[in-house]
PDB file of C-alpha atoms in Angstrom:
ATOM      1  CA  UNK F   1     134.328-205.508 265.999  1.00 92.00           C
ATOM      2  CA  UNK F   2     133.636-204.277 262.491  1.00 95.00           C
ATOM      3  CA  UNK F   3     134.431-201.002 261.365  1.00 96.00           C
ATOM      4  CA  UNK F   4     133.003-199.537 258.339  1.00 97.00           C
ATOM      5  CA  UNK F   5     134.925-195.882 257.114  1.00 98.00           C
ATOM      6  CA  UNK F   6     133.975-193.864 254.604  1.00 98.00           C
ATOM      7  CA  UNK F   7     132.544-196.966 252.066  1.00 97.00           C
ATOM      8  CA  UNK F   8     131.503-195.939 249.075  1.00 95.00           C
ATOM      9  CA  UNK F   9     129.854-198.013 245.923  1.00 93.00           C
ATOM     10  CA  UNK F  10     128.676-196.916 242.813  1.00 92.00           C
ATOM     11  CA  UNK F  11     127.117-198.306 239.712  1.00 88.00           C
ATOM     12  CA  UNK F  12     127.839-197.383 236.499  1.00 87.00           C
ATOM     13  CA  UNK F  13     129.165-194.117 237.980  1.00 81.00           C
ATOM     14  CA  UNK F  14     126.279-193.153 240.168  1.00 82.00           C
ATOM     15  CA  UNK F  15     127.089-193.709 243.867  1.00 80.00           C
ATOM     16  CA  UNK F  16     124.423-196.340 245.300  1.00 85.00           C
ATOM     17  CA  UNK F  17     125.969-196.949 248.715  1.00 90.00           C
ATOM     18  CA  UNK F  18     127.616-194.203 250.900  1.00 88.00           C
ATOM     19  CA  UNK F  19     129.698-192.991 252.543  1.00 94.00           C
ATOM     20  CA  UNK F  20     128.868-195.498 254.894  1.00 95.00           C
ATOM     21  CA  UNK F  21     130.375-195.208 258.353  1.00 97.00           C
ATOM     22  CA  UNK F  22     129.323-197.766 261.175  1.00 95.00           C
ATOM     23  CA  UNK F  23     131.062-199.642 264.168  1.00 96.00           C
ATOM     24  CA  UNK F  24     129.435-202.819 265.106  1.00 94.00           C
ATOM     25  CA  UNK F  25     130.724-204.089 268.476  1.00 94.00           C
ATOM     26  CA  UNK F  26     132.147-207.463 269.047  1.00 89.00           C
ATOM     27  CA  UNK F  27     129.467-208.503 271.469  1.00 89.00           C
ATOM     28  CA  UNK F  28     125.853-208.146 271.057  1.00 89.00           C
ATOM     29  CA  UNK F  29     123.354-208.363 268.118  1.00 90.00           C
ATOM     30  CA  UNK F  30     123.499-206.172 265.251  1.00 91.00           C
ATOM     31  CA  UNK F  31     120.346-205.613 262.666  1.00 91.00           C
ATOM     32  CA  UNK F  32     120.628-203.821 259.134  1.00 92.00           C
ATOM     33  CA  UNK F  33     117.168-202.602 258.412  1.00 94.00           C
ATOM     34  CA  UNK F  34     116.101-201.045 255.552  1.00 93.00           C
ATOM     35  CA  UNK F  35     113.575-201.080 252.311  1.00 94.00           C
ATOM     36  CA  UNK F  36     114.584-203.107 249.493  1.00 92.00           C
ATOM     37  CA  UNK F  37     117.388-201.755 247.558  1.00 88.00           C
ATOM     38  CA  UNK F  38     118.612-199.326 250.454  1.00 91.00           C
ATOM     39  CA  UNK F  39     122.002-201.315 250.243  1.00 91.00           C
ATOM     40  CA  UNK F  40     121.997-204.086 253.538  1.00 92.00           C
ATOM     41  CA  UNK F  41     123.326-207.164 251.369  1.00 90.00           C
ATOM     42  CA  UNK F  42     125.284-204.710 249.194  1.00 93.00           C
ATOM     43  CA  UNK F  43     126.798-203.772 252.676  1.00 95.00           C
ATOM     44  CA  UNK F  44     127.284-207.599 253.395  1.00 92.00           C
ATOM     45  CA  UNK F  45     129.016-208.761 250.834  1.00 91.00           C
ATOM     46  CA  UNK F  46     131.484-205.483 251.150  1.00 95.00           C
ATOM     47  CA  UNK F  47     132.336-206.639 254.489  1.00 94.00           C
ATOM     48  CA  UNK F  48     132.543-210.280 253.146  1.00 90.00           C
ATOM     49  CA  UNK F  49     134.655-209.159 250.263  1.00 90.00           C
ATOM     50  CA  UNK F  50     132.512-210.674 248.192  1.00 89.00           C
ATOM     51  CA  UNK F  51     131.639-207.217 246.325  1.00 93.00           C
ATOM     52  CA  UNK F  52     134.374-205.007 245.688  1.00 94.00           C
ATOM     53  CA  UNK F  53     134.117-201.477 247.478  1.00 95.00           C
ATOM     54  CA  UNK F  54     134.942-198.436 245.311  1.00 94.00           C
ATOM     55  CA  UNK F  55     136.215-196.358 248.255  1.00 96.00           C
ATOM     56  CA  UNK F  56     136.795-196.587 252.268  1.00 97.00           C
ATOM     57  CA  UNK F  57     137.641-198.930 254.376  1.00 98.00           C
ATOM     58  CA  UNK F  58     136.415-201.952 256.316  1.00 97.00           C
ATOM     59  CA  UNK F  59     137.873-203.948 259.181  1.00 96.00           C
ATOM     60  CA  UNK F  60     137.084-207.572 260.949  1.00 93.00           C
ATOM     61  CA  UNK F  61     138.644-207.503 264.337  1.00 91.00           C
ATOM     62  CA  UNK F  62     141.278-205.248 262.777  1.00 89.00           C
ATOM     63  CA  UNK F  63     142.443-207.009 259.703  1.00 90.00           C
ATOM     64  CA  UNK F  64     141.957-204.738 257.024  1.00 95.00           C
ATOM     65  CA  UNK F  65     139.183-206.032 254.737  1.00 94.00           C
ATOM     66  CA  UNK F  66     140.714-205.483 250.998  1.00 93.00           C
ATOM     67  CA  UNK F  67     144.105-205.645 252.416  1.00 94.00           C
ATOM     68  CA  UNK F  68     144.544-209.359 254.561  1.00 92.00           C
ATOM     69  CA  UNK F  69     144.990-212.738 253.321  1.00 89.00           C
ATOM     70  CA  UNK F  70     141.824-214.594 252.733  1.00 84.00           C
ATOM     71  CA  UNK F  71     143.366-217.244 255.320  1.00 83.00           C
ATOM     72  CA  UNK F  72     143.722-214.889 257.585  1.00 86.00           C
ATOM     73  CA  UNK F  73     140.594-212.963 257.594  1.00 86.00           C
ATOM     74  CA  UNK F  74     139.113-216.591 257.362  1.00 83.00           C
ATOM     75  CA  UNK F  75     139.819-216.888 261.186  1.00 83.00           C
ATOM     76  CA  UNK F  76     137.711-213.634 262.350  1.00 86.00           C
ATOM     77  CA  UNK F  77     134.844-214.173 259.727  1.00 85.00           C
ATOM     78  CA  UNK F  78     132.599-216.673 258.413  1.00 79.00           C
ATOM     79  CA  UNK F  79     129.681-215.707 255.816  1.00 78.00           C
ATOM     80  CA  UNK F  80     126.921-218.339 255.806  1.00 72.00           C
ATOM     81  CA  UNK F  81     124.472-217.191 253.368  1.00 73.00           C
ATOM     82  CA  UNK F  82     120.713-217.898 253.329  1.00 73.00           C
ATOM     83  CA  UNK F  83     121.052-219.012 249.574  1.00 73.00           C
ATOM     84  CA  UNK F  84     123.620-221.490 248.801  1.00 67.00           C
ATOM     85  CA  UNK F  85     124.428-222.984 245.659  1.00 69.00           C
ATOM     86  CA  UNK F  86     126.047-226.350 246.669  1.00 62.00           C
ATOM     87  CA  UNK F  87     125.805-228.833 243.892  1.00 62.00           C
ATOM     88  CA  UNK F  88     126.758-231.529 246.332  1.00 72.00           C
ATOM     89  CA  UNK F  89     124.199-232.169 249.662  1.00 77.00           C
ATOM     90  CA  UNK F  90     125.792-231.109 252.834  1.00 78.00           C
ATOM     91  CA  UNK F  91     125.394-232.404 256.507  1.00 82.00           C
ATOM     92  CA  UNK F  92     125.471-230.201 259.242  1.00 78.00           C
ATOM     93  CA  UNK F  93     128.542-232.078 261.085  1.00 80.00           C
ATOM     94  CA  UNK F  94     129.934-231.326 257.017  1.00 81.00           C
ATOM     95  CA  UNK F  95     129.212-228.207 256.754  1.00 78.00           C
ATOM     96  CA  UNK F  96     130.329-227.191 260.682  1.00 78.00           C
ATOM     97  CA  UNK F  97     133.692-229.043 259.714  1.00 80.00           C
ATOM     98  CA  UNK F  98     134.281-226.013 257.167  1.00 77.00           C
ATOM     99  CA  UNK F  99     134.037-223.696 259.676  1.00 77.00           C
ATOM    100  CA  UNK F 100     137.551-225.584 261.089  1.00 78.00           C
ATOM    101  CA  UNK F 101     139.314-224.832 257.742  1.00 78.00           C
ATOM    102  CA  UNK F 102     141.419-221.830 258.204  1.00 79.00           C
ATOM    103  CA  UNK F 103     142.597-223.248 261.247  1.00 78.00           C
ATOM    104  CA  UNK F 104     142.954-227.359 259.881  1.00 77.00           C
ATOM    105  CA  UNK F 105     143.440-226.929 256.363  1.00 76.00           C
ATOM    106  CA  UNK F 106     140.488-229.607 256.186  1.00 74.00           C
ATOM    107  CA  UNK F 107     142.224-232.494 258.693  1.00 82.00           C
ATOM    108  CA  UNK F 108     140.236-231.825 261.638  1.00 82.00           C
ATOM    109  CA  UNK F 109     142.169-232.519 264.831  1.00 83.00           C
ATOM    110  CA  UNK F 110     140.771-235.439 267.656  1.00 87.00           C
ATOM    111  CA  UNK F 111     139.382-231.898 269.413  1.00 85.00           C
ATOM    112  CA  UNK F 112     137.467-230.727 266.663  1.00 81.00           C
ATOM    113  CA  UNK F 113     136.456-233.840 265.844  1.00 83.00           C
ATOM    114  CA  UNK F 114     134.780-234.057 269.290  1.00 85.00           C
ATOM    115  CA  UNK F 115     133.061-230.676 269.867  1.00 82.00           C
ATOM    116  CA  UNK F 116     131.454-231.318 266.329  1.00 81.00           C
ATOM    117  CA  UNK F 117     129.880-234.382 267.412  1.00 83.00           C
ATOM    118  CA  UNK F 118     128.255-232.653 270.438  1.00 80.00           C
TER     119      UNK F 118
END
């Protein structure tokens, strides 16, 4: 579950984004819809912590968002984005293999190994 409280963000001191209060659940699918500029990837990258908020609060399966170690929130969330920026060329099996790296520290076990080559 994600729980957005009370997230405010502002540029250059005029509040773009909030407060913004949502609870997505753990199961199902969620949509953000919206015009352009109404604040979904702004919203994203919050939750991500890939953008700074300016005020609230956001948590991943109860790890406090601006609060946890990136290792740990590492386990609950994964941001894949729909632009990447890779210098290098990536394989799938590559690229699923960083999903494993909170938990392997990037040795993937025999197990791993075998559910990525399904």
């Amino acid at each position: 579950m994600i729980n957005i409280s009370n997230v405010k963000k502002a540029y250059s001191d005029e509040v773009k984004i909030g407060p913004l209060n949502i609870d997505i659940p753990k199961a199902g699918l969620t949509s953000l819809i919206g015009p352009n500029g109404a604040g979904k990837s702004t919203t994203l990258l919050m939750i991500g912590r890939l953008l700074h908020m300016d005020e609230g609060q956001i948590k991943v399966a109860n790890w406090d968002v601006s609060e946890s170690k990136s290792e740990d929130l590492a386990k609950v969330l994964t941001i894949l984005r729909q632009e990447n920026h890779f210098v290098t060329r990536l394989t799938v099996r590559q690229l699923v293999g960083f999903g494993r790296f909170p938990y392997s520290k990037g040795r993937l076990t025999k197990k791993d190994e075998a559910i990525i080559s399904k």
